[in-house]
Coordinates of C-alpha atoms in Angstrom, one line a residue:
X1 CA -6.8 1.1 -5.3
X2 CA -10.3 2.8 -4.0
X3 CA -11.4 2.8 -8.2
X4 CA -14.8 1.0 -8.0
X5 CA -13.9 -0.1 -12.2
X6 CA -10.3 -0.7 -11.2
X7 CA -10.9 -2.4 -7.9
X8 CA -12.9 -4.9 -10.0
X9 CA -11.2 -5.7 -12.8
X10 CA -7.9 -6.0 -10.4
X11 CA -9.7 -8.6 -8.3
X12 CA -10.7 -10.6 -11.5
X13 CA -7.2 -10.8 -12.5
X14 CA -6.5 -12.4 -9.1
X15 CA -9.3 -15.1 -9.6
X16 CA -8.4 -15.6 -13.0
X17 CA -4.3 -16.5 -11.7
X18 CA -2.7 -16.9 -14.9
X19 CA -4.0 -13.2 -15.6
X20 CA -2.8 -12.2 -12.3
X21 CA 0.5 -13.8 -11.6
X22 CA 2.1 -13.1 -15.1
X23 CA 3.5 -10.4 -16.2
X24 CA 0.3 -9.1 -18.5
X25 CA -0.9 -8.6 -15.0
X26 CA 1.3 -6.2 -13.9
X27 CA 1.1 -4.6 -16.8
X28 CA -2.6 -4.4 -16.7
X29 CA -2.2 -3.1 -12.7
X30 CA -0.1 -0.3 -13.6
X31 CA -2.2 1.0 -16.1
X32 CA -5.8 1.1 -13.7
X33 CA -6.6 4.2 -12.5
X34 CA -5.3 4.3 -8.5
X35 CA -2.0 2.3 -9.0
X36 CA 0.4 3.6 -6.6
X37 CA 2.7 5.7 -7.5
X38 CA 6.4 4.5 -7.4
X39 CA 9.2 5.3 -4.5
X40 CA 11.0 8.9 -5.8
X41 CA 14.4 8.9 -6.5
X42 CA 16.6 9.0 -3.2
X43 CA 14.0 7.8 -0.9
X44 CA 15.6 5.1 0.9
X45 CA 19.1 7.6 1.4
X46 CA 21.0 7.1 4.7
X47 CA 19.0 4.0 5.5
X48 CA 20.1 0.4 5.8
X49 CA 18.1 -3.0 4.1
X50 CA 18.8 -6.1 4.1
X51 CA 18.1 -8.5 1.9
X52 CA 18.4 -12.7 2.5
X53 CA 18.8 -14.9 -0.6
X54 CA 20.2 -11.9 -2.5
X55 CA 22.7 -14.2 -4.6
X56 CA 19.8 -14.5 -7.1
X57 CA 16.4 -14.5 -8.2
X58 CA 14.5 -11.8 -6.4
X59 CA 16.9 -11.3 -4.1
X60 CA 19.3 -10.2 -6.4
X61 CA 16.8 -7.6 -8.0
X62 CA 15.6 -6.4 -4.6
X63 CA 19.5 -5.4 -4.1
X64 CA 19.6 -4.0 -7.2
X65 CA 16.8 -1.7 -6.9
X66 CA 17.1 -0.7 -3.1
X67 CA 20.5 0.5 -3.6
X68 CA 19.3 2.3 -7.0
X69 CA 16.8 4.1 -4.2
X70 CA 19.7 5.0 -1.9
X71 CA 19.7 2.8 0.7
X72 CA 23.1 0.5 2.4
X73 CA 22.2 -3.2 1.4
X74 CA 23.2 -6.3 3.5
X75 CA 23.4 -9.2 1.3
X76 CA 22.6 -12.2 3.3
X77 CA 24.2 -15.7 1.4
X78 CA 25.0 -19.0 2.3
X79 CA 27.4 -19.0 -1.1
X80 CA 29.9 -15.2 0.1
X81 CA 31.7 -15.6 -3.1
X82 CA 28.0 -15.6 -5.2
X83 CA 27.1 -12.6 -2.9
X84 CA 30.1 -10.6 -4.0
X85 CA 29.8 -11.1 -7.4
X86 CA 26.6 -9.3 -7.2
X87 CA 27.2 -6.4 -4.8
X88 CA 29.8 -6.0 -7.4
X89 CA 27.5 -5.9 -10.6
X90 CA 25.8 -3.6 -7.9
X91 CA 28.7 -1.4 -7.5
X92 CA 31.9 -2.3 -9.3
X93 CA 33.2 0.0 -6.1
X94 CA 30.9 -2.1 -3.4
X95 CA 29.5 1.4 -2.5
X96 CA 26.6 1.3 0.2
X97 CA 27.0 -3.2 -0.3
X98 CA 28.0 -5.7 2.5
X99 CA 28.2 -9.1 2.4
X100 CA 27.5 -11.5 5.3
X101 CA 27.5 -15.2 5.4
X102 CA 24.2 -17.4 6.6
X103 CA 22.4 -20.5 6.3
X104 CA 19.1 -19.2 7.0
X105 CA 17.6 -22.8 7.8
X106 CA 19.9 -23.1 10.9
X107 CA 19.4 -21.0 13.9
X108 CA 22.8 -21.3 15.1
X109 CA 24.2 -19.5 12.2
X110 CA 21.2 -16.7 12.2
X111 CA 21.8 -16.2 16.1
X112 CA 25.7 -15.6 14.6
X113 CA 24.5 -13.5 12.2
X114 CA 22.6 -11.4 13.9
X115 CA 25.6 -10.8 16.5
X116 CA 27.7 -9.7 13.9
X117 CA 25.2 -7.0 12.6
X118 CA 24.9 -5.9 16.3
X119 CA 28.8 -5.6 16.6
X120 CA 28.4 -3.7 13.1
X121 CA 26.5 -1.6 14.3
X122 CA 23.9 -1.4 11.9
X123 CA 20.5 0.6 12.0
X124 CA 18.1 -1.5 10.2
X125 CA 15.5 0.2 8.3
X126 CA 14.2 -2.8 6.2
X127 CA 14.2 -6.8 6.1
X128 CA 13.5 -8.6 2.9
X129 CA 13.3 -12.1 3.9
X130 CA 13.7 -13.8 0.4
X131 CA 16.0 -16.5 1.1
X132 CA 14.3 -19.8 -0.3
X133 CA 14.7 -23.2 -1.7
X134 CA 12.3 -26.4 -3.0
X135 CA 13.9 -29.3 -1.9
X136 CA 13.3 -33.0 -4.3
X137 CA 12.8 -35.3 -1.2
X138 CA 12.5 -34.5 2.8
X139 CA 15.8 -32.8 4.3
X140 CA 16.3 -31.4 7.8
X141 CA 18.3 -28.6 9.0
X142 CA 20.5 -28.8 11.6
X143 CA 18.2 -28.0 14.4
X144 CA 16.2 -31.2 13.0
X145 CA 13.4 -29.2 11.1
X146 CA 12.0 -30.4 8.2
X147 CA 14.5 -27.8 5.7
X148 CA 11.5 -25.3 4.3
X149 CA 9.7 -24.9 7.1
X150 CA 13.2 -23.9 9.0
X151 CA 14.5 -21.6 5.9
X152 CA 11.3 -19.4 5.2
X153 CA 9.5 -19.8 9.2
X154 CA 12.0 -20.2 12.0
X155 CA 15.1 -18.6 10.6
X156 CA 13.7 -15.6 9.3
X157 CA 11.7 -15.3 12.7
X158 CA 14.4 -16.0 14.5
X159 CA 16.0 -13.4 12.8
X160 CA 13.9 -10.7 12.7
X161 CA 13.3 -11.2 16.7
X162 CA 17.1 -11.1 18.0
X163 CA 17.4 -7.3 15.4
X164 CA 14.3 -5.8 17.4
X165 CA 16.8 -3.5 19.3
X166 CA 18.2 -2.9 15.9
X167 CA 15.6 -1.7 13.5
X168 CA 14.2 1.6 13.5
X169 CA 10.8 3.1 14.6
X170 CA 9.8 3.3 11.1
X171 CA 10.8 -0.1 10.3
X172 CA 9.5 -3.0 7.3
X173 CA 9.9 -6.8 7.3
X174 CA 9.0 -8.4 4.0
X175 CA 8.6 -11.9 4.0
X176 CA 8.2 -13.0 0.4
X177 CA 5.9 -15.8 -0.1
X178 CA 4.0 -17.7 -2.9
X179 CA 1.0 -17.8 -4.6
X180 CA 1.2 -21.6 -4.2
X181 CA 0.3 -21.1 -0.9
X182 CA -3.2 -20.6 -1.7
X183 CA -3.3 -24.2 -2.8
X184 CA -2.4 -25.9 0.9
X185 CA -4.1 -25.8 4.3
X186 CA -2.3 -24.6 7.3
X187 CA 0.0 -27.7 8.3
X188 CA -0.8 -26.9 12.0
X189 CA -1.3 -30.8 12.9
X190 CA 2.0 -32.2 11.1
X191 CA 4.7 -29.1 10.7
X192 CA 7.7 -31.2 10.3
X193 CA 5.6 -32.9 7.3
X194 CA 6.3 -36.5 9.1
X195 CA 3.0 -37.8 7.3
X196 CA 2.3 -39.3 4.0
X197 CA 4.6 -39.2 0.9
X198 CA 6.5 -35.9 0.6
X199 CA 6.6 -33.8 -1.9
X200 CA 9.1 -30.6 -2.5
X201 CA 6.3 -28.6 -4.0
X202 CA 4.2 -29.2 -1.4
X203 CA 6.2 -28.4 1.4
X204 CA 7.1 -25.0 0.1
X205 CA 3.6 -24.3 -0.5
X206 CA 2.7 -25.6 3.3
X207 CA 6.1 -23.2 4.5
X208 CA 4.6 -20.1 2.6
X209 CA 0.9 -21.2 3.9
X210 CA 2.9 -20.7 6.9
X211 CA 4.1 -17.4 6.6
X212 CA 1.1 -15.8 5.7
X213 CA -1.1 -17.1 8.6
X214 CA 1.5 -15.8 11.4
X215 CA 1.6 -12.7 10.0
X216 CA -1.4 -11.2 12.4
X217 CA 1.1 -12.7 15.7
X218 CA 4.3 -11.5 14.1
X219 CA 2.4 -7.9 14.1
X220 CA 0.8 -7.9 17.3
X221 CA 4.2 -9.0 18.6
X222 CA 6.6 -6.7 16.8
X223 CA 4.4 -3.5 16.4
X224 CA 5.2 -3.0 19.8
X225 CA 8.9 -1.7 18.8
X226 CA 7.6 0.0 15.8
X227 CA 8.2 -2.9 13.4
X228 CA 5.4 -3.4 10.1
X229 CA 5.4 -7.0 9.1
X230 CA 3.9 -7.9 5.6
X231 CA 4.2 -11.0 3.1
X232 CA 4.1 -10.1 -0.5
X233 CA 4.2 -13.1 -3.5
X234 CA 5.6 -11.9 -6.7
X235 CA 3.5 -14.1 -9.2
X236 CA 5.5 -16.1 -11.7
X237 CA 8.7 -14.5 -11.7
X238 CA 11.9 -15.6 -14.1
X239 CA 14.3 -16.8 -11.7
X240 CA 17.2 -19.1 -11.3
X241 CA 15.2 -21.0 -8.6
X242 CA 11.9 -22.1 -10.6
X243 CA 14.2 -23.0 -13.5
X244 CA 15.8 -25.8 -11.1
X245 CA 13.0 -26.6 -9.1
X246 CA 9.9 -26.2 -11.4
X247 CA 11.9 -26.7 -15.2
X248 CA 8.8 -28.2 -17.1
X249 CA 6.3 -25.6 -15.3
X250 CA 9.3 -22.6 -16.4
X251 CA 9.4 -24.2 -20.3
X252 CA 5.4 -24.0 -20.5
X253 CA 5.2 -20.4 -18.7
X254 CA 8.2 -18.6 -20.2
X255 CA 6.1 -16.1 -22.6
X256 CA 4.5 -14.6 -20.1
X257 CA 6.9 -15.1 -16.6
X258 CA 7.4 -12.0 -15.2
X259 CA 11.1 -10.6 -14.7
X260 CA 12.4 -11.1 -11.5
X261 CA 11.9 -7.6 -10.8
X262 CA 8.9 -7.2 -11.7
X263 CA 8.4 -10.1 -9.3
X264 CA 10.2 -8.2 -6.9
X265 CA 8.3 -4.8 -7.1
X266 CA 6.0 -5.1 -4.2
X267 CA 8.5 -5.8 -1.7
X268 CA 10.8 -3.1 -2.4
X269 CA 7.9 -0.5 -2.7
X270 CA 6.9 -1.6 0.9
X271 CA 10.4 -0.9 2.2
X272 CA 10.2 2.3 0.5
X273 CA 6.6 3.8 0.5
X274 CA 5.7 6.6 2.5
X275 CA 3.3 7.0 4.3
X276 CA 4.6 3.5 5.8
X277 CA 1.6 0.9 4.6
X278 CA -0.5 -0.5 8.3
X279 CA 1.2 -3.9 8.8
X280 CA 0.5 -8.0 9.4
X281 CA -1.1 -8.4 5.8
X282 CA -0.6 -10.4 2.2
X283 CA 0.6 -8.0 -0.5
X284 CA 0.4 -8.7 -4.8
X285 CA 1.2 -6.0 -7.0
X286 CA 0.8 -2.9 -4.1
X287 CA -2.2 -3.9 -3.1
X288 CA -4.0 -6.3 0.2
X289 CA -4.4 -9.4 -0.5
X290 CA -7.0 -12.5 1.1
X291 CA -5.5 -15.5 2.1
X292 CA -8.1 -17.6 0.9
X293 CA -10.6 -17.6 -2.1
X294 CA -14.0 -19.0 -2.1
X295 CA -13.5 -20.6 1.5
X296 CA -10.7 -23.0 -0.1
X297 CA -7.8 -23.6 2.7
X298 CA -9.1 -20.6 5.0
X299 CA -7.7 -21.1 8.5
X300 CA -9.5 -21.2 11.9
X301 CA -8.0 -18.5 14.5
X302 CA -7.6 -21.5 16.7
X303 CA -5.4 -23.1 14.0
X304 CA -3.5 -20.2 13.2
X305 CA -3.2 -20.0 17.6
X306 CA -1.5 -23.5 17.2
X307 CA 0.7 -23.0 14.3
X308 CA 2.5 -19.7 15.8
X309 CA 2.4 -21.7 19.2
X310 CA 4.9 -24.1 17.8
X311 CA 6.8 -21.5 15.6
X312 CA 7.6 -19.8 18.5
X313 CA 8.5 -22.7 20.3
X314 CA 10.6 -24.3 17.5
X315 CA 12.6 -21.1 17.1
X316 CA 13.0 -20.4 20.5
X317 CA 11.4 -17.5 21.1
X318 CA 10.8 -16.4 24.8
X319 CA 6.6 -16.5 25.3

């Protein structure tokens, strides 16, 4: 969005949030001069996507509207049953839809998963890494990580490194974040969130702090085999999850939530967009995004250093 007039009223609706996040936003976005225009009809044809936390939510609406663009969906679940029902509300017929089994938040099962897409034989194209969860009091997975930090870091790292050899040289991973993560620092000194009174909300917003200041080490590392890596937060999306995790915050917001696809627009126009957008950036309604406004919560290099250092470690990647 190069529109001097446009470029500045889009950055006010950022600062303002509520104006930004809802789904007047959006609406406002799409009619500035500059707003990208949307994937054409058949543009993700012959090409496969998958799509974690796709029993729901976003990830339901991300299936949805990859498949309407052509592509083969993979819908990663923990609940297969749940995952069915929507390929088949997809597709009564399951046409271009496949259903696979994961807990996301333990390695074991993503290192499974990951062998069974090999022995598949799949050619990835795009990785929407929705999968997510707000946990009421301090769970671990089954590695022993503290449970968000494992289900939206390690595992979709994890994942993402063991399908290198399968993606293609005009690959996307999504990682979909939160705005929330603009109101946390960079947990680099206590990951496992060991210290002080915990908090669900605040450990998801710490996890998604997390995502977006890897992003720069996650492209430097997989740009070598072709792979562009991006976060993208939807705003204040209508889903399943914030109704169980964030009820009195859904009740107040409701007017002006956006639908969960609307929430999910950015990341499947990523996937689909050609040319392919330059990679290891934060994403809101098809445009850049900073990590940080007005200095609050920015992140050192060194910090950012540290906090992939023990990613990598905790999710066993090779260094």
């Amino acid at each position: 969005m190069t529109h001097p007039v446009s470029a500045a009223i889009d950055s006010a609706l950022d600062l303002s949030v509520v104006g930004g996040y809802t789904r007047l936003g959006l609406a406002a976005r799409r009619r500035l001069p500059g707003w990208p225009p949307d994937s054409p009809s058949g543009a993700l044809v012959g090409t496969h996507v998958v799509v974690t936390g796709a029993s729901s939510g976003l990830g339901e609406a991300c299936v949805q509207m990859l498949h309407d663009l052509g592509a083969h969906v993979h819908l990663v679940v923990r609940d297969e049953a749940k995952g069915e029902d929507v390929a088949r509300g997809v597709d009564a017929g399951l046409a271009r839809l496949t259903t696979w089994r994961c807990d996301l938040s333990d390695l074991d099962d993503v290192r499974d998963l990951a062998g069974r897409l090999f022995e598949a034989g799949v050619a990835v194209r795009g990785l929407v890494h929705n999968a997510g969860a707000l946990p009421p009091e301090r769970t671990e997975s089954e590695q022993g990580h503290e449970q968000t930090m494992a289900l939206h870091v390690l595992g979709p790292v994890l994942l993402t490194e063991l399908l290198l050899p399968a993606l293609t040289d005009d690959a996307r991973v999504v990682l979909v974040t939160s705005g929330g993560m603009y109101t946390q620092d960079l947990p680099v000194d206590d990951p496992e969130y060991l210290q002080g009174e915990y908090a669900g909300a605040t450990a998801y917003a710490r996890s998604k702090r997390t995502q977006v200041e890897i992003l720069g080490a996650l492209q430097e590392r997989w740009g070598a085999h072709g792979v562009a890596v991006y976060a993208t937060h939807p705003g204040w999306a209508s889903t399943p999850g914030i109704t169980a995790s964030l009820p009195r915050f859904e009740r107040v917001t409701r007017p002006v939530l956006r639908s969960a696809q609307e929430g999910a627009d950015t990341s499947v126009w990523l996937v689909a967009t050609r040319p392919r957008r330059v990679g290891g950036g934060l994403w809101h309604d098809r445009r850049p995004r900073p990590t940080a406004y007005l200095g609050r919560h920015a992140t050192t290099p060194a910090d950012r250093a540290r906090m992939w250092d023990w990613v990598a470690g905790a999710a066993g990647l090779a260094q």
